[in-house]
CSV table of C-alpha atoms in Angstrom, one decimal:
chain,number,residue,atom,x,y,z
A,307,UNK,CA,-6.8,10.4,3.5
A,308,UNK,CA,-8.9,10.6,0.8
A,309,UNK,CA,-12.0,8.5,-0.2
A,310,UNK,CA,-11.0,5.7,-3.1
A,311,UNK,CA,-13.9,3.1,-4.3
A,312,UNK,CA,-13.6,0.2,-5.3
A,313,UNK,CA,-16.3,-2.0,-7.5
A,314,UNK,CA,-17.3,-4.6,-5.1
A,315,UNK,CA,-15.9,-7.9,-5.2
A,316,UNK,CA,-15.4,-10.7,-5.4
A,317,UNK,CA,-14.6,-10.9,-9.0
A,318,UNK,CA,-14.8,-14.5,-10.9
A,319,UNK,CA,-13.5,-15.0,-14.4
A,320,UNK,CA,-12.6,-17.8,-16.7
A,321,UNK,CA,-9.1,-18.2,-17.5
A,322,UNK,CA,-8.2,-16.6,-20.7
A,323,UNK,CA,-10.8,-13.9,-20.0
A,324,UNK,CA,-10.4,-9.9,-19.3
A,325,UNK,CA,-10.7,-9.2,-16.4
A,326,UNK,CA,-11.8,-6.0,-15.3
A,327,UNK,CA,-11.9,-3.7,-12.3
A,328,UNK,CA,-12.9,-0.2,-11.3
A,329,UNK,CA,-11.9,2.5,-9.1
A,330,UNK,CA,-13.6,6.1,-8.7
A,331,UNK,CA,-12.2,8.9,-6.2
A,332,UNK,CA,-13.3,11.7,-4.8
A,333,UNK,CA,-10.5,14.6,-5.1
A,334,UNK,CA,-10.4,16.1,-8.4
A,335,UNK,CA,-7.4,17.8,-7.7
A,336,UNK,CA,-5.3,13.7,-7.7
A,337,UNK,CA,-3.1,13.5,-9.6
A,338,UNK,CA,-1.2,10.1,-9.4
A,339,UNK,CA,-3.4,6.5,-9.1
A,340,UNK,CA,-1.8,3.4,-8.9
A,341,UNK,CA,-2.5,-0.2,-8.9
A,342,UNK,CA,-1.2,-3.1,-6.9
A,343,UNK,CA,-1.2,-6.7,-6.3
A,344,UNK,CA,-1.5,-8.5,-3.1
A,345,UNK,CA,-1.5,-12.5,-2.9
A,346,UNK,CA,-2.7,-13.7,0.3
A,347,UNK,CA,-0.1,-13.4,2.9
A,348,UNK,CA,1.8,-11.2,0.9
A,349,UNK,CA,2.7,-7.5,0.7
A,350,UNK,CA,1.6,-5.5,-2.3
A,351,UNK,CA,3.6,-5.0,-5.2
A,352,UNK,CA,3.3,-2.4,-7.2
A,353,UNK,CA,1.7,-3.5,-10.9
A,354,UNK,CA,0.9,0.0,-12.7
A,355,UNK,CA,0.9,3.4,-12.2
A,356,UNK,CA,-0.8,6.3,-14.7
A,357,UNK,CA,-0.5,9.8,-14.4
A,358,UNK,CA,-1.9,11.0,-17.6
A,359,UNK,CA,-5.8,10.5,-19.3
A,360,UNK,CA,-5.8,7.9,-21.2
A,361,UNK,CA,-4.6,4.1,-21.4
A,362,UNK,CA,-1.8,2.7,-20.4
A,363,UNK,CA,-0.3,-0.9,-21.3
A,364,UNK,CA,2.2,-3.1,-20.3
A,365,UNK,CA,1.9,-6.7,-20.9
A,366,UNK,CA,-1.5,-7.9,-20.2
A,367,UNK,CA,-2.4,-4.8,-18.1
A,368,UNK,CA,-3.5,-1.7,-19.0
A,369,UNK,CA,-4.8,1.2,-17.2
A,370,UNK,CA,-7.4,3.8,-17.9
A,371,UNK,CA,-7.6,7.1,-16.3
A,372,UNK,CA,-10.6,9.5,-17.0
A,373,UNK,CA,-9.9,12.4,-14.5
A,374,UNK,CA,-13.1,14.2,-15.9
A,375,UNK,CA,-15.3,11.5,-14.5
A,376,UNK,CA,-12.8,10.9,-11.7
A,377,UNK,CA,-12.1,6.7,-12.6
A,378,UNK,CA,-9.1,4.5,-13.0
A,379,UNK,CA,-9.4,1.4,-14.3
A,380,UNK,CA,-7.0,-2.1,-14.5
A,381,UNK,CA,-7.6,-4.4,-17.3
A,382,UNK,CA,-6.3,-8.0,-17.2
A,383,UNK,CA,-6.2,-9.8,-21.0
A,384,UNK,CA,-6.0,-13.2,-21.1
A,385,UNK,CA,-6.4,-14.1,-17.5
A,386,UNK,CA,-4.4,-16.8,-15.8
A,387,UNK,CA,-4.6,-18.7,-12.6
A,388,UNK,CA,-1.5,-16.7,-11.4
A,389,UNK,CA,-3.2,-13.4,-11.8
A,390,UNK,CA,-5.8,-14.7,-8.9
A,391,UNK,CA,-5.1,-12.2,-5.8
A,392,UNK,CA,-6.5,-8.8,-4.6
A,393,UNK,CA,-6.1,-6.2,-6.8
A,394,UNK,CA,-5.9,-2.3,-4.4
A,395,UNK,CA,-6.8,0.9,-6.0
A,396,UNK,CA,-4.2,3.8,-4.3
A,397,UNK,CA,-4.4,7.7,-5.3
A,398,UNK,CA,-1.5,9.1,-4.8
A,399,UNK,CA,-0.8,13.1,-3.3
A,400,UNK,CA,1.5,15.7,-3.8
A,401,UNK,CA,2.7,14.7,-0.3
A,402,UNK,CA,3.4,10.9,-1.5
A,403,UNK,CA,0.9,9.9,0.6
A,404,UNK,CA,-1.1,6.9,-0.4
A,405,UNK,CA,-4.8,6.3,0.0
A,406,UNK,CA,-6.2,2.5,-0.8
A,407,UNK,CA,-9.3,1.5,-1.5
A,408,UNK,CA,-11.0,-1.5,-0.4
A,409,UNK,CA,-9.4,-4.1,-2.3
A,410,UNK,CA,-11.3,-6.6,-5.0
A,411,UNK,CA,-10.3,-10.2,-5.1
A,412,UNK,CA,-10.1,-11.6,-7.8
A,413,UNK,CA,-10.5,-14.8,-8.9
A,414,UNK,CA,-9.0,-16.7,-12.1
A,415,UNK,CA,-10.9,-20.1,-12.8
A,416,UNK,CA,-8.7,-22.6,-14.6
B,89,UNK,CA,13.2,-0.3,-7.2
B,90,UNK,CA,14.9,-0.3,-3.8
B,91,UNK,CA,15.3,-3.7,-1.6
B,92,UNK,CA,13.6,-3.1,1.4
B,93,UNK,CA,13.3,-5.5,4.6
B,94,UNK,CA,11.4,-5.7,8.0
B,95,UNK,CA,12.0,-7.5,10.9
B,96,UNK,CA,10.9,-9.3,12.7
B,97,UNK,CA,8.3,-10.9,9.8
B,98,UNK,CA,5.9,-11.7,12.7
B,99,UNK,CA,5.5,-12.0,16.1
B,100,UNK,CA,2.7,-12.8,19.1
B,101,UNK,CA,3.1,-10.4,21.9
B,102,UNK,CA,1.1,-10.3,25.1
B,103,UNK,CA,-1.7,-7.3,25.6
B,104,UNK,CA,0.4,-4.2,27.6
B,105,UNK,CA,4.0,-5.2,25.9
B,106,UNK,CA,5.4,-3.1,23.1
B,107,UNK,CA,6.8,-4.1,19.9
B,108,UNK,CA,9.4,-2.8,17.8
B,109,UNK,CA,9.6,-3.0,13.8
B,110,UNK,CA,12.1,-2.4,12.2
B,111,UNK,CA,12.7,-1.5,7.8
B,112,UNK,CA,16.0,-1.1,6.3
B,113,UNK,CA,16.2,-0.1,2.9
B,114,UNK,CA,19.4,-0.9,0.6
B,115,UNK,CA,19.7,2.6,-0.9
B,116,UNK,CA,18.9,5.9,0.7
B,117,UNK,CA,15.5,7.1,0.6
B,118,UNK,CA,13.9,10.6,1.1
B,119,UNK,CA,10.7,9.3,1.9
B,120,UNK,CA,9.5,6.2,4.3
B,121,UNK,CA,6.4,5.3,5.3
B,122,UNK,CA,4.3,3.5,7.9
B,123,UNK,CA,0.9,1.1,6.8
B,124,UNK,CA,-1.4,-0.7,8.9
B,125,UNK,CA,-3.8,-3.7,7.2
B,126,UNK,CA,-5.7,-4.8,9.9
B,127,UNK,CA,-7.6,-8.5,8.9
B,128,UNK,CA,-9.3,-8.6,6.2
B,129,UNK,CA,-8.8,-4.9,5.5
B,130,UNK,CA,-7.0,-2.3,2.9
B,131,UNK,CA,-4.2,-0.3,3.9
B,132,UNK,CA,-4.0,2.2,6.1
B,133,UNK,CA,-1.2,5.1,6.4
B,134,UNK,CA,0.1,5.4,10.1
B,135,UNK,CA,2.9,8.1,9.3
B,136,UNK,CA,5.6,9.2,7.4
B,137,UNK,CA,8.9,8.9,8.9
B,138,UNK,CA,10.8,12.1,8.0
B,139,UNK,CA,14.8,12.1,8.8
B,140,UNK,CA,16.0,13.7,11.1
B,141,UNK,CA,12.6,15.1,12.6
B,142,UNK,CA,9.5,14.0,14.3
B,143,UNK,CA,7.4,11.5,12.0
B,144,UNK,CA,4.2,13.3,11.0
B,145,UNK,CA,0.9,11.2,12.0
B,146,UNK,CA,-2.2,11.0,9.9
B,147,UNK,CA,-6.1,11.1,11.7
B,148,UNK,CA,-6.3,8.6,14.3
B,149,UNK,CA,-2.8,7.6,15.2
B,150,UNK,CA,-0.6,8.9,17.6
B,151,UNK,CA,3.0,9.4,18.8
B,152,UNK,CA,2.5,7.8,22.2
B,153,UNK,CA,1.1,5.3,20.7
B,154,UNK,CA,3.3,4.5,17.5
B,155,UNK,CA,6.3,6.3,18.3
B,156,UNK,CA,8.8,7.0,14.8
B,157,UNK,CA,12.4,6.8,14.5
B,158,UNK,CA,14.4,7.7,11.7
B,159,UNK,CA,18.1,8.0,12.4
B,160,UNK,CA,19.0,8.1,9.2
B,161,UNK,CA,18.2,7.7,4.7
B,162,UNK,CA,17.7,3.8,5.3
B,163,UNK,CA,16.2,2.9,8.2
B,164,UNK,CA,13.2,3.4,10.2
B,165,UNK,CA,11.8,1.6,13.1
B,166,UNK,CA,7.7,1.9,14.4
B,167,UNK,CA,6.5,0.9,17.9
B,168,UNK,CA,3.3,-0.5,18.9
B,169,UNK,CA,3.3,0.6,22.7
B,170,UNK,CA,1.0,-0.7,25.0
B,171,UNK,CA,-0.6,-3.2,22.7
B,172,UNK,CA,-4.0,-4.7,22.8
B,173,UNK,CA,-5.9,-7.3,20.8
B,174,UNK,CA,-7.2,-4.4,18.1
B,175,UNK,CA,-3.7,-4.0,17.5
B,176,UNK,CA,-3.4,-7.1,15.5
B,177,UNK,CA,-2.5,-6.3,11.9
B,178,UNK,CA,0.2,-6.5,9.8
B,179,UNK,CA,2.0,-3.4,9.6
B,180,UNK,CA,4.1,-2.5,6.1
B,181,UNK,CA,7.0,0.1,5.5
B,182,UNK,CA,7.2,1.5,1.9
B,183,UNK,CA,9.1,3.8,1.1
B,184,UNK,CA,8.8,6.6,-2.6
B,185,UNK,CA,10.8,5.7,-5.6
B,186,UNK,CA,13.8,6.9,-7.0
B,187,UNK,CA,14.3,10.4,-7.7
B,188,UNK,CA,11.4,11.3,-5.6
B,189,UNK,CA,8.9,9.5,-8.0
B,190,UNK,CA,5.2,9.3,-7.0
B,191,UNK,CA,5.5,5.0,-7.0
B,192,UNK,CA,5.7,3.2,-3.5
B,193,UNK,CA,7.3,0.2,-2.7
B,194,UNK,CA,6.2,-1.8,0.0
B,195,UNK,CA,8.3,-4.4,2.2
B,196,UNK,CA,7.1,-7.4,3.4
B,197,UNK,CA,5.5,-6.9,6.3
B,198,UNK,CA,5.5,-8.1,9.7
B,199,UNK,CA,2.0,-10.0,11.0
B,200,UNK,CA,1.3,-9.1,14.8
B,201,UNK,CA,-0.8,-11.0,16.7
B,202,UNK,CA,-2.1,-9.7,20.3
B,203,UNK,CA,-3.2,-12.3,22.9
């Protein structure tokens, strides 16, 4: 699988904050990077997905992808106490496999 | 995105037994997967389950060990054989989105615990 890092958690922000989180790889040939969301005890659900350079929105998440200096990034607006979970960084390959990263928590301070 | 379901959710087996896990999914699916998250960990892949052949293992896991069916587009079943305490994780199917999208979906798990 292929090597996915993750900025080091954990991650504390007020509520009604950005919160931000970071994920670099190593393959420059990826093409697919995703985000998901695990609360504790839970499976991870699937929160964004970005295929292209550039920023992607929906709601109060957007994604950045810079493939020339191999990042994806997940930005939470106006944080909320619900939002508090780990957030995984996956890359995707043309096999569908997934490869995670390590996981930040984050955590949303009312 | 596709309903997916494991059973059992979890379970505490005894070191040398084997457990079987089974995901059914409510629509067919071309591709199915196999995740381990050991405590405190990320995921991990295990396999994909391919129908209708063997399951093709990534680095470190093994057919003996985790042996793969996959009878048919909806259901999949992975056993941990010969279990010890390392083998304590939660282990997640997921399975690729519609229309052979790039997205995984993930089902809910089942937590095993070996004593």
């Amino acid at each position: 699988q292929k090597e996915v890092e993750q900025n080091s958690g954990p991650l504390s922000v007020p509520e009604g904050a950005i919160a931000s989180l970071n994920c670099t790889y190593s393959d420059r040939g990826s093409q697919s990077f995703f985000w998901y969301r695990q609360y504790s005890g839970k499976s991870p659900e699937l929160i964004m997905f970005i295929y292209s350079n550039g920023d992607k929105e929906d709601g109060r998440f957007t994604a950045q992808l810079n493939k020339a200096s191999q990042y994806v990034s997940l930005l939470i607006r106006d944080s909320q106490p619900s939002d508090s979970a780990t957030y995984l960084c996956a890359l995707g390959s043309n096999d569908y496999k997934l490869s995670f990263g390590a996981g930040t928590t984050v955590t949303v301070r009312a | 995105s596709a309903v997916i379901s494991q059973k059992p959710s979890r379970d505490i087996c005894q070191r040398g037994t084997s457990l079987t896990i089974q995901c059914q999914v409510d629509s067919q699916v071309t591709m199915m997967f196999w995740y381990r998250q050991q405590p405190g960990q990320s995921l991990t892949l295990i396999a994909t389950a391919n129908q209708g052949s063997e399951a093709t293992y990534e680095s470190g896991f093994v057919i003996d060990k985790f042996p793969i069916s996959r009878p048919n587009l909806t259901f999949s079943t992975l056993t941990v054989s010969n279990m010890s305490p390392e083998d304590s994780s939660i282990y997640l199917c997921s399975v690729a989105g519609q229309d052979m999208s790039y997205e995984q979906y993930f089902g809910p798990g089942t937590r095993l615990t070996v004593t």
